[in-house]
Amino acid sequence: MPMLDADLDQFRRDTRAWLEANCPAEMRKPMTSDEDNFWGGRNTKFASGAQKVWFERMRDKGWTVPDWPTQYGGGGLDGARTKILREEMAAIGARSPLSSFGIWMLGPALLKYGNEQQKMEHLPKIARGEIRWCQGYSEPNAGSDLASLQTRAVPDGDDFIINGSKIWTSYANYADWIFCLVRTDPAAKKHDGISFILFDMTSPGVTTKPILLISGKSPFCETFFDNVRVPQSHVVGTVNRGWDVAKYLLQHERAMISGMGGRDGGRPLGQVAADSLGADDQGRLDDAMLRGQIASFDIDEAALACAAERAVDLAKAGQLHPAFSSAMKYYGTELNKRRHEILMSAGGIDALEWESERSHDGSRARSWLRTKANSIEGGTSEVMLGIVAKRILDLPGA
Ligand SMILES: Cc1cc2nc3c(=O)[nH]c(=O)nc-3n(C[C@H](O)[C@H](O)[C@H](O)COP(=O)(O)OP(=O)(O)OC[C@H]3O[C@@H](n4cnc5c(N)ncnc54)[C@H](O)[C@@H]3O)c2cc1C
C-alpha cells in the first residue's frame, strides 16, 4: 500500500538521521576481539567511553531489542521497521550495542513460555543490560544427546534442591543468572522428566571453573551445583515439560550462531587479501587460486544472506519450518570457518603471529582457531545435518 510504504520511507529517513547523529565513529568500526562486545551484567565495565554512549543511547530507545514489546523494555517495532533499523545500522557498520544470551536465547523463550511475572521480572533487565545470563544445558555425558542430562532437582517445600554439574557453560564465571535444564522426574522417559529453571549464580552452592580453549582464551567453564536451593516458581513453562522450552530456545540459538557466516560490517575478503598480496597488472588479487576461493566464498556468503532474509520473511508469515535454523546454523558456521581459513591464507606466515602489538595479540590466528568451535557450539554440524535429513528432507532411515 502506497501509504504504508511512505510511512516506512519516513521511518528509514528518521532512523538514518538518528543513527548518523548518535552512533559514535568508534562504534562503526568492525570488532576485532571479544572485548569489543559489550555484554552488560552486574559487574560489567565499558571498554571505552564511545561504547558506553552508544549502548546507553540505544538502550534508552529500546533498540537493544527493537522488536520486543515496550512494556518489556523493547522498542515495540514491527518486523518491517526492525528490518529497516538493522539495514541502516549495517549500512554505517554500526556495532550491536549489547551482546547477550538473554537477548538471543532466553528472551524469545520467556516471551513464548514465561508467565507474566517472569516476563516483567527478567525481560526489562535483559533489555537494559543489567543482568548477564549463561546457558546450563550441556553436561559431561549429555552434549549432542542433551536429553540424557542428569542434573537433579528434587522438590523441598516450595523450592527445588539442585545437584549436578554442567560443562562448556560459556561465560559462567561472568554471568549473573543461569537458565538451566534439570531432571525433575527420573522415572519418566528421558525427554519427559526435564524442567527449564532460572536461578542466580550467586546462590549458595554454585561454583565455576574456567576451561582453556585452543585459542588461549577461556570463555567457558565447568559449573557445579551443590544443594542449590531454587524456588519452584522459577520454572519456565510446566514442570517436566522443559524439553519444549529447551528446543524452542535452541532454534533461536542456532539462528543467532548462523549469523556468524555474515560479514557483519567487516571488509570484503578480496580487499583484506589484496592488502597483503597486492594486485596483478589488471588490478586483480595477485594469487589466482586464492582469488577463486574468495569468489566462491563471496557467492556462498550472498546465498546465506538471501536464505537468512527468506527465513525472516517466512517467520513473519508463520511458515518457517522449525528445523530451518539447523540448516542455517550448519551453513553459517561452516562458512565462517572457510572465511577464517582464507584470511589465514591471505595473511601468509605473518598471520600466525601469536603475541605482538603488530598482530593485536595474535587476533587473526586466535579468531581462526576460535571458529573451529563454531560447528560444535549450539549443536554440531553432524547433528545439524541429521536434523535436516530427518525433519526437513524426511529421508528414509534418517
Ligand atoms: C565454544 C563452545 C561454547 C559452548 N557453550 C555452551 C554453553 O554456553 N552452554 C552449554 O550448555 N553448552 C555449551 N557448549 C556445548 C555444546 O553445546 C556441545 O559441545 C555440543 O552440543 C556437542 O556436545 P559434546 O561436546 O558433548 O560432543 P558429543 O555429543 O560427545 O559429540 C562428539 C562427536 O560425535 C558426533 N555425534 C554425536 N552424536 C551424533 C549423531 N547423533 N549423529 C552424528 N554425529 C554425532 C558429534 O558431531 C561430534 O563430532 C559449547 C561448546 C563450545 C565448543
Tab-separated table of C-alpha atoms and ligand atoms in Angstrom:
chain	number	residue	atom	x	y	z
A	1	MET	CA	0.000	0.000	0.000
A	2	PRO	CA	1.483	3.373	-1.001
A	3	MET	CA	0.573	4.954	2.367
A	4	LEU	CA	2.381	2.213	4.253
A	5	ASP	CA	5.450	2.496	2.014
A	6	ALA	CA	5.537	6.237	2.693
A	7	ASP	CA	5.448	5.570	6.439
A	8	LEU	CA	8.285	3.111	6.133
A	9	ASP	CA	10.290	5.519	3.967
A	10	GLN	CA	9.850	8.191	6.625
A	11	PHE	CA	10.893	5.735	9.329
A	12	ARG	CA	14.009	4.899	7.293
A	13	ARG	CA	14.921	8.578	6.910
A	14	ASP	CA	14.380	9.278	10.614
A	15	THR	CA	16.347	6.209	11.635
A	16	ARG	CA	19.234	7.070	9.306
A	17	ALA	CA	19.398	10.602	10.701
A	18	TRP	CA	19.213	9.393	14.291
A	19	LEU	CA	21.971	6.824	13.764
A	20	GLU	CA	24.120	9.384	11.996
A	21	ALA	CA	23.775	11.752	14.948
A	22	ASN	CA	24.063	9.157	17.728
A	23	CYS	CA	26.398	6.349	16.689
A	24	PRO	CA	29.976	7.351	17.643
A	25	ALA	CA	32.585	6.886	14.882
A	26	GLU	CA	34.461	4.347	17.016
A	27	MET	CA	31.333	2.180	17.159
A	28	ARG	CA	31.224	1.974	13.349
A	29	LYS	CA	34.493	0.073	13.069
A	30	PRO	CA	34.479	-3.731	12.750
A	31	MET	CA	35.038	-5.524	16.042
A	32	THR	CA	38.479	-7.064	16.337
A	33	SER	CA	38.128	-9.049	19.567
A	34	ASP	CA	35.596	-10.169	22.154
A	35	GLU	CA	36.496	-7.128	24.267
A	36	ASP	CA	34.720	-5.024	21.621
A	37	ASN	CA	31.445	-6.673	22.629
A	38	PHE	CA	29.521	-5.111	25.488
A	39	TRP	CA	27.895	-7.921	27.457
A	40	GLY	CA	26.230	-5.995	30.286
A	41	GLY	CA	25.665	-7.503	33.734
A	42	ARG	CA	26.130	-6.534	37.372
A	43	ASN	CA	29.916	-6.378	37.227
A	44	THR	CA	30.310	-5.069	33.723
A	45	LYS	CA	32.781	-2.471	32.577
A	46	PHE	CA	32.700	-0.494	29.348
A	47	ALA	CA	35.752	-0.866	27.114
A	48	SER	CA	35.542	2.809	26.087
A	49	GLY	CA	33.501	5.990	26.506
A	50	ALA	CA	32.126	5.540	22.988
A	51	GLN	CA	30.898	2.047	23.823
A	52	LYS	CA	29.069	3.419	26.890
A	53	VAL	CA	27.477	6.303	24.988
A	54	TRP	CA	26.328	4.028	22.161
A	55	PHE	CA	24.883	1.425	24.489
A	56	GLU	CA	23.023	3.979	26.614
A	57	ARG	CA	21.522	5.774	23.634
A	58	MET	CA	20.299	2.532	22.077
A	59	ARG	CA	19.029	1.230	25.435
A	60	ASP	CA	17.046	4.422	26.030
A	61	LYS	CA	15.256	3.970	22.695
A	62	GLY	CA	14.544	0.299	23.448
A	63	TRP	CA	16.716	-0.603	20.469
A	64	THR	CA	18.876	-3.189	22.207
A	65	VAL	CA	15.797	-5.345	21.463
A	66	PRO	CA	13.909	-3.300	18.863
A	67	ASP	CA	11.205	-5.902	18.230
A	68	TRP	CA	10.327	-6.707	21.867
A	69	PRO	CA	7.182	-5.084	23.297
A	70	THR	CA	7.815	-1.755	25.038
A	71	GLN	CA	6.473	-2.977	28.410
A	72	TYR	CA	9.380	-5.435	28.497
A	73	GLY	CA	11.997	-2.811	27.640
A	74	GLY	CA	11.915	-3.263	23.879
A	75	GLY	CA	11.403	-0.786	21.071
A	76	GLY	CA	7.986	-2.132	20.059
A	77	LEU	CA	8.929	-2.105	16.348
A	78	ASP	CA	7.120	-4.331	13.892
A	79	GLY	CA	9.029	-6.696	11.581
A	80	ALA	CA	9.364	-4.204	8.721
A	81	ARG	CA	10.740	-1.430	10.949
A	82	THR	CA	13.088	-3.809	12.756
A	83	LYS	CA	14.467	-4.847	9.382
A	84	ILE	CA	14.943	-1.213	8.351
A	85	LEU	CA	16.789	-0.448	11.590
A	86	ARG	CA	19.090	-3.444	11.026
A	87	GLU	CA	19.714	-2.396	7.413
A	88	GLU	CA	20.531	1.176	8.392
A	89	MET	CA	22.848	0.001	11.166
A	90	ALA	CA	24.603	-2.328	8.722
A	91	ALA	CA	24.928	0.471	6.160
A	92	ILE	CA	27.110	2.514	8.533
A	93	GLY	CA	28.792	-0.541	10.071
A	94	ALA	CA	27.237	0.178	13.488
A	95	ARG	CA	28.125	-2.391	16.103
A	96	SER	CA	25.488	-4.186	18.077
A	97	PRO	CA	25.185	-2.146	21.307
A	98	LEU	CA	24.667	-5.194	23.527
A	99	SER	CA	25.709	-8.826	23.148
A	100	SER	CA	23.569	-11.013	25.311
A	101	PHE	CA	22.450	-14.613	25.718
A	102	GLY	CA	19.406	-13.027	27.327
A	103	ILE	CA	18.523	-11.336	24.042
A	104	TRP	CA	19.494	-14.140	21.676
A	105	MET	CA	18.239	-17.126	23.651
A	106	LEU	CA	16.346	-16.684	26.915
A	107	GLY	CA	14.255	-13.678	25.859
A	108	PRO	CA	12.435	-15.421	22.987
A	109	ALA	CA	11.807	-18.466	25.209
A	110	LEU	CA	10.409	-16.290	28.010
A	111	LEU	CA	8.208	-14.372	25.581
A	112	LYS	CA	6.674	-17.667	24.446
A	113	TYR	CA	6.673	-19.807	27.609
A	114	GLY	CA	7.187	-17.431	30.572
A	115	ASN	CA	4.335	-16.266	32.809
A	116	GLU	CA	3.654	-12.534	33.117
A	117	GLN	CA	5.539	-12.229	36.386
A	118	GLN	CA	8.644	-13.871	34.878
A	119	LYS	CA	8.467	-11.644	31.800
A	120	MET	CA	8.172	-8.471	33.869
A	121	GLU	CA	10.946	-9.604	36.199
A	122	HIS	CA	13.546	-10.649	33.631
A	123	LEU	CA	12.938	-9.141	30.190
A	124	PRO	CA	13.465	-5.441	31.065
A	125	LYS	CA	16.727	-6.298	32.861
A	126	ILE	CA	17.906	-8.143	29.762
A	127	ALA	CA	16.940	-5.240	27.504
A	128	ARG	CA	18.765	-2.764	29.751
A	129	GLY	CA	21.854	-4.964	30.006
A	130	GLU	CA	21.561	-5.210	33.782
A	131	ILE	CA	21.713	-8.986	34.118
A	132	ARG	CA	24.029	-11.259	32.173
A	133	TRP	CA	22.846	-14.821	31.531
A	134	CYS	CA	24.560	-18.120	30.842
A	135	GLN	CA	23.206	-21.374	29.454
A	136	GLY	CA	23.308	-24.534	31.572
A	137	TYR	CA	22.443	-27.241	29.050
A	138	SER	CA	25.461	-29.497	28.334
A	139	GLU	CA	26.819	-31.992	30.825
A	140	PRO	CA	29.847	-34.294	30.662
A	141	ASN	CA	27.630	-37.104	29.300
A	142	ALA	CA	24.933	-35.020	27.662
A	143	GLY	CA	26.029	-32.915	24.684
A	144	SER	CA	24.529	-33.966	21.360
A	145	ASP	CA	22.337	-36.337	23.348
A	146	LEU	CA	21.193	-33.474	25.554
A	147	ALA	CA	18.099	-35.229	26.900
A	148	SER	CA	20.381	-37.642	28.807
A	149	LEU	CA	21.183	-34.864	31.278
A	150	GLN	CA	21.466	-35.941	34.916
A	151	THR	CA	21.495	-32.728	36.987
A	152	ARG	CA	18.760	-33.393	39.537
A	153	ALA	CA	16.191	-31.041	41.010
A	154	VAL	CA	14.346	-32.543	43.988
A	155	PRO	CA	11.291	-30.768	45.481
A	156	ASP	CA	11.649	-29.462	49.032
A	157	GLY	CA	8.681	-27.400	50.183
A	158	ASP	CA	8.262	-24.506	47.752
A	159	ASP	CA	11.791	-24.997	46.425
A	160	PHE	CA	13.880	-27.405	44.411
A	161	ILE	CA	17.276	-28.584	45.665
A	162	ILE	CA	19.608	-28.841	42.665
A	163	ASN	CA	22.678	-31.081	42.459
A	164	GLY	CA	24.881	-31.905	39.484
A	165	SER	CA	27.260	-30.298	37.039
A	166	LYS	CA	27.272	-28.619	33.637
A	167	ILE	CA	30.131	-28.237	31.209
A	168	TRP	CA	31.123	-25.797	28.433
A	169	THR	CA	28.973	-23.142	30.130
A	170	SER	CA	30.017	-20.052	28.162
A	171	TYR	CA	30.926	-17.089	30.391
A	172	ALA	CA	29.504	-18.805	33.507
A	173	ASN	CA	32.219	-17.067	35.521
A	174	TYR	CA	30.853	-13.652	34.439
A	175	ALA	CA	27.140	-14.450	34.380
A	176	ASP	CA	24.667	-13.210	37.000
A	177	TRP	CA	21.925	-15.762	36.304
A	178	ILE	CA	21.666	-19.120	34.544
A	179	PHE	CA	18.895	-20.734	32.503
A	180	CYS	CA	19.300	-24.380	33.264
A	181	LEU	CA	17.934	-27.801	32.330
A	182	VAL	CA	17.383	-30.127	35.269
A	183	ARG	CA	15.863	-33.569	35.700
A	184	THR	CA	12.732	-33.369	37.814
A	185	ASP	CA	11.330	-36.855	37.081
A	186	PRO	CA	13.995	-39.561	36.763
A	187	ALA	CA	11.338	-42.264	36.259
A	188	ALA	CA	9.849	-40.657	33.139
A	189	LYS	CA	11.131	-41.184	29.561
A	190	LYS	CA	14.251	-39.061	29.171
A	191	HIS	CA	12.631	-36.170	27.248
A	192	ASP	CA	9.653	-36.065	29.615
A	193	GLY	CA	11.286	-35.585	33.023
A	194	ILE	CA	13.172	-32.338	32.328
A	195	SER	CA	12.387	-28.818	33.603
A	196	PHE	CA	13.716	-25.441	32.497
A	197	ILE	CA	14.616	-23.318	35.529
A	198	LEU	CA	16.209	-19.916	36.224
A	199	PHE	CA	18.468	-19.035	39.140
A	200	ASP	CA	21.011	-16.568	40.419
A	201	MET	CA	24.648	-17.613	40.020
A	202	THR	CA	25.388	-16.147	43.461
A	203	SER	CA	23.067	-18.715	45.086
A	204	PRO	CA	24.942	-20.716	47.759
A	205	GLY	CA	26.314	-23.957	46.240
A	206	VAL	CA	27.057	-22.654	42.705
A	207	THR	CA	30.722	-22.708	41.639
A	208	THR	CA	32.502	-22.354	38.294
A	209	LYS	CA	35.880	-23.488	36.993
A	210	PRO	CA	37.152	-21.959	33.723
A	211	ILE	CA	38.352	-24.192	30.846
A	212	LEU	CA	41.001	-23.035	28.349
A	213	LEU	CA	40.291	-23.031	24.614
A	214	ILE	CA	42.845	-23.793	21.890
A	215	SER	CA	42.881	-20.047	21.129
A	216	GLY	CA	44.418	-19.432	24.557
A	217	LYS	CA	41.290	-17.720	25.854
A	218	SER	CA	38.972	-19.088	28.495
A	219	PRO	CA	35.418	-18.198	27.606
A	220	PHE	CA	33.725	-21.144	29.227
A	221	CYS	CA	33.527	-23.177	32.404
A	222	GLU	CA	32.627	-26.274	34.274
A	223	THR	CA	29.708	-25.316	36.527
A	224	PHE	CA	28.869	-27.199	39.712
A	225	PHE	CA	25.654	-27.239	41.765
A	226	ASP	CA	25.868	-28.458	45.320
A	227	ASN	CA	22.490	-28.383	47.103
A	228	VAL	CA	21.431	-25.165	45.381
A	229	ARG	CA	18.036	-24.030	46.657
A	230	VAL	CA	15.782	-22.515	43.958
A	231	PRO	CA	12.098	-21.553	44.278
A	232	GLN	CA	9.827	-23.796	42.219
A	233	SER	CA	8.244	-20.618	40.847
A	234	HIS	CA	11.448	-20.137	38.802
A	235	VAL	CA	10.473	-22.966	36.445
A	236	VAL	CA	9.604	-21.606	32.989
A	237	GLY	CA	6.609	-23.365	31.456
A	238	THR	CA	5.405	-26.577	33.064
A	239	VAL	CA	7.420	-28.829	35.388
A	240	ASN	CA	8.655	-31.866	33.381
A	241	ARG	CA	7.866	-30.117	30.056
A	242	GLY	CA	11.168	-28.219	29.933
A	243	TRP	CA	12.197	-30.014	26.756
A	244	ASP	CA	9.685	-27.934	24.760
A	245	VAL	CA	11.235	-24.724	26.103
A	246	ALA	CA	14.761	-26.063	25.561
A	247	LYS	CA	14.097	-26.944	21.902
A	248	TYR	CA	12.463	-23.606	21.173
A	249	LEU	CA	15.420	-21.778	22.707
A	250	LEU	CA	17.820	-23.871	20.613
A	251	GLN	CA	16.088	-22.698	17.427
A	252	HIS	CA	16.931	-19.128	18.412
A	253	GLU	CA	20.454	-20.020	19.479
A	254	ARG	CA	21.105	-21.743	16.144
A	255	ALA	CA	19.671	-18.858	14.151
A	256	MET	CA	21.931	-16.487	16.108
A	257	ILE	CA	25.036	-18.625	15.567
A	258	SER	CA	24.275	-18.928	11.843
A	259	GLY	CA	24.706	-15.144	11.653
A	260	MET	CA	28.434	-15.721	12.099
A	261	GLY	CA	28.508	-16.586	8.410
A	262	GLY	CA	27.634	-12.992	7.537
A	263	ARG	CA	30.339	-10.338	7.139
A	264	ASP	CA	28.754	-8.003	9.708
A	265	GLY	CA	30.482	-4.803	8.632
A	266	GLY	CA	33.908	-6.393	8.143
A	267	ARG	CA	35.907	-5.639	4.986
A	268	PRO	CA	35.410	-7.916	1.945
A	269	LEU	CA	37.912	-10.781	1.873
A	270	GLY	CA	39.261	-9.654	-1.514
A	271	GLN	CA	40.289	-6.306	-0.036
A	272	VAL	CA	41.909	-7.867	3.011
A	273	ALA	CA	43.865	-10.270	0.803
A	274	ALA	CA	44.917	-7.501	-1.598
A	275	ASP	CA	46.448	-5.589	1.332
A	276	SER	CA	48.972	-8.337	1.943
A	277	LEU	CA	49.324	-9.924	-1.508
A	278	GLY	CA	48.945	-6.929	-3.828
A	279	ALA	CA	47.292	-6.820	-7.269
A	280	ASP	CA	48.413	-8.004	-10.727
A	281	ASP	CA	48.694	-5.667	-13.744
A	282	GLN	CA	44.932	-5.958	-14.314
A	283	GLY	CA	44.178	-4.881	-10.743
A	284	ARG	CA	43.150	-8.382	-9.661
A	285	LEU	CA	44.339	-10.099	-6.500
A	286	ASP	CA	47.779	-11.471	-7.303
A	287	ASP	CA	47.071	-15.109	-6.456
A	288	ALA	CA	44.776	-16.955	-8.856
A	289	MET	CA	43.948	-19.827	-6.525
A	290	LEU	CA	43.041	-17.588	-3.611
A	291	ARG	CA	41.075	-15.362	-5.977
A	292	GLY	CA	38.982	-18.382	-6.952
A	293	GLN	CA	38.422	-19.349	-3.328
A	294	ILE	CA	37.344	-15.825	-2.450
A	295	ALA	CA	34.968	-15.598	-5.424
A	296	SER	CA	33.368	-18.892	-4.466
A	297	PHE	CA	33.169	-17.764	-0.845
A	298	ASP	CA	31.547	-14.441	-1.794
A	299	ILE	CA	28.860	-16.259	-3.785
A	300	ASP	CA	28.106	-18.604	-0.904
A	301	GLU	CA	28.030	-15.691	1.533
A	302	ALA	CA	25.490	-13.920	-0.672
A	303	ALA	CA	23.434	-17.134	-0.790
A	304	LEU	CA	23.462	-17.302	3.018
A	305	ALA	CA	22.315	-13.680	3.239
A	306	CYS	CA	19.413	-14.441	0.837
A	307	ALA	CA	18.461	-17.547	2.818
A	308	ALA	CA	18.529	-15.534	6.066
A	309	GLU	CA	16.306	-12.873	4.556
A	310	ARG	CA	13.909	-15.524	3.291
A	311	ALA	CA	13.828	-17.094	6.763
A	312	VAL	CA	12.824	-13.751	8.293
A	313	ASP	CA	10.007	-13.333	5.766
A	314	LEU	CA	8.802	-16.913	6.230
A	315	ALA	CA	8.869	-16.469	10.018
A	316	LYS	CA	6.795	-13.309	9.676
A	317	ALA	CA	4.263	-15.242	7.587
A	318	GLY	CA	4.245	-18.065	10.169
A	319	GLN	CA	5.579	-20.510	7.568
A	320	LEU	CA	9.142	-21.101	8.751
A	321	HIS	CA	9.987	-24.756	9.330
A	322	PRO	CA	11.107	-25.056	12.993
A	323	ALA	CA	14.194	-27.034	11.918
A	324	PHE	CA	15.322	-24.454	9.342
A	325	SER	CA	17.606	-22.851	11.938
A	326	SER	CA	19.597	-26.120	11.889
A	327	ALA	CA	20.223	-25.770	8.155
A	328	MET	CA	21.259	-22.132	8.680
A	329	LYS	CA	23.459	-22.996	11.652
A	330	TYR	CA	25.251	-25.659	9.615
A	331	TYR	CA	25.796	-23.416	6.610
A	332	GLY	CA	26.691	-20.245	8.525
A	333	THR	CA	29.270	-21.862	10.769
A	334	GLU	CA	30.941	-23.885	8.006
A	335	LEU	CA	31.102	-20.642	6.008
A	336	ASN	CA	32.653	-18.759	8.901
A	337	LYS	CA	35.339	-21.436	9.202
A	338	ARG	CA	36.079	-21.010	5.477
A	339	ARG	CA	36.278	-17.223	5.869
A	340	HIS	CA	38.951	-17.569	8.527
A	341	GLU	CA	40.895	-20.205	6.551
A	342	ILE	CA	41.012	-17.721	3.656
A	343	LEU	CA	42.064	-14.887	5.983
A	344	MET	CA	44.917	-17.033	7.245
A	345	SER	CA	45.984	-17.921	3.684
A	346	ALA	CA	45.816	-14.268	2.706
A	347	GLY	CA	47.970	-13.238	5.670
A	348	GLY	CA	50.689	-15.807	4.974
A	349	ILE	CA	53.221	-16.567	7.704
A	350	ASP	CA	52.558	-13.213	9.434
A	351	ALA	CA	49.016	-14.337	10.191
A	352	LEU	CA	50.399	-16.916	12.612
A	353	GLU	CA	51.871	-14.267	14.920
A	354	TRP	CA	50.575	-15.020	18.397
A	355	GLU	CA	51.805	-12.340	20.769
A	356	SER	CA	52.790	-8.946	19.428
A	357	GLU	CA	51.488	-5.426	19.212
A	358	ARG	CA	51.541	-5.525	15.415
A	359	SER	CA	49.237	-8.575	15.359
A	360	HIS	CA	46.934	-7.144	18.062
A	361	ASP	CA	47.929	-10.016	20.331
A	362	GLY	CA	47.527	-12.590	17.572
A	363	SER	CA	43.915	-11.667	16.898
A	364	ARG	CA	43.801	-13.222	13.405
A	365	ALA	CA	45.223	-16.572	14.486
A	366	ARG	CA	43.161	-16.681	17.664
A	367	SER	CA	39.943	-15.864	15.777
A	368	TRP	CA	40.752	-18.582	13.226
A	369	LEU	CA	41.185	-21.157	15.988
A	370	ARG	CA	38.016	-19.951	17.714
A	371	THR	CA	35.975	-20.642	14.572
A	372	LYS	CA	36.774	-24.348	14.918
A	373	ALA	CA	34.300	-24.359	17.807
A	374	ASN	CA	31.513	-22.745	15.741
A	375	SER	CA	30.468	-26.054	14.255
A	376	ILE	CA	30.342	-27.636	17.734
A	377	GLU	CA	28.624	-24.997	19.932
A	378	GLY	CA	24.837	-24.951	19.804
A	379	GLY	CA	24.847	-28.452	18.246
A	380	THR	CA	27.489	-29.977	15.972
A	381	SER	CA	27.432	-29.874	12.176
A	382	GLU	CA	26.893	-33.639	12.061
A	383	VAL	CA	23.875	-33.326	14.326
A	384	MET	CA	22.528	-30.377	12.272
A	385	LEU	CA	22.777	-32.480	9.102
A	386	GLY	CA	20.953	-35.294	10.899
A	387	ILE	CA	18.126	-32.908	11.838
A	388	VAL	CA	17.859	-31.582	8.279
A	389	ALA	CA	17.790	-35.146	6.891
A	390	LYS	CA	15.122	-36.261	9.313
A	391	ARG	CA	12.883	-33.274	9.885
A	392	ILE	CA	13.127	-31.227	6.703
A	393	LEU	CA	14.025	-33.715	3.951
A	394	ASP	CA	12.221	-36.641	5.579
A	395	LEU	CA	14.865	-39.009	4.230
A	396	PRO	CA	14.259	-42.730	4.699
A	397	GLY	CA	16.384	-44.183	7.529
A	398	ALA	CA	17.318	-40.741	8.956
B	1	LIG	C1	32.707	-22.698	22.188
B	1	LIG	C2	31.621	-23.511	22.811
B	1	LIG	C3	30.702	-22.896	23.638
B	1	LIG	C4	29.689	-23.654	24.248
B	1	LIG	N1	28.832	-23.026	25.103
B	1	LIG	C5	27.898	-23.757	25.749
B	1	LIG	C6	27.047	-23.143	26.720
B	1	LIG	O1	27.127	-21.929	26.984
B	1	LIG	N2	26.160	-23.903	27.374
B	1	LIG	C7	26.016	-25.235	27.126
B	1	LIG	O2	25.163	-25.861	27.745
B	1	LIG	N3	26.822	-25.873	26.212
B	1	LIG	C8	27.749	-25.157	25.536
B	1	LIG	N4	28.588	-25.786	24.623
B	1	LIG	C9	28.496	-27.225	24.448
B	1	LIG	C10	27.944	-27.680	23.101
B	1	LIG	O3	26.561	-27.483	23.044
B	1	LIG	C11	28.339	-29.159	22.948
B	1	LIG	O4	29.740	-29.206	22.854
B	1	LIG	C12	27.716	-29.777	21.707
B	1	LIG	O5	26.333	-29.901	21.845
B	1	LIG	C13	28.335	-31.158	21.404
B	1	LIG	O6	28.282	-31.975	22.524
B	1	LIG	P1	29.601	-32.722	23.054
B	1	LIG	O7	30.685	-31.718	23.163
B	1	LIG	O8	29.238	-33.486	24.261
B	1	LIG	O9	30.016	-33.707	21.884
B	1	LIG	P2	29.415	-35.166	21.605
B	1	LIG	O10	27.933	-35.101	21.650
B	1	LIG	O11	30.094	-36.137	22.502
B	1	LIG	O12	29.860	-35.405	20.112
B	1	LIG	C14	31.157	-35.931	19.755
B	1	LIG	C15	31.178	-36.151	18.250
B	1	LIG	O13	30.190	-37.124	17.888
B	1	LIG	C16	29.331	-36.601	16.885
B	1	LIG	N5	27.956	-37.062	17.119
B	1	LIG	C17	27.321	-37.146	18.315
B	1	LIG	N6	26.071	-37.565	18.128
B	1	LIG	C18	25.884	-37.727	16.799
B	1	LIG	C19	24.793	-38.129	15.983
B	1	LIG	N7	23.600	-38.445	16.511
B	1	LIG	N8	24.986	-38.160	14.645
B	1	LIG	C20	26.168	-37.845	14.080
B	1	LIG	N9	27.263	-37.459	14.813
B	1	LIG	C21	27.110	-37.397	16.150
B	1	LIG	C22	29.400	-35.096	17.033
B	1	LIG	O14	29.081	-34.437	15.817
B	1	LIG	C23	30.845	-34.886	17.442
B	1	LIG	O15	31.665	-34.836	16.298
B	1	LIG	C24	29.599	-25.047	23.996
B	1	LIG	C25	30.528	-25.661	23.148
B	1	LIG	C26	31.540	-24.924	22.560
B	1	LIG	C27	32.514	-25.616	21.668
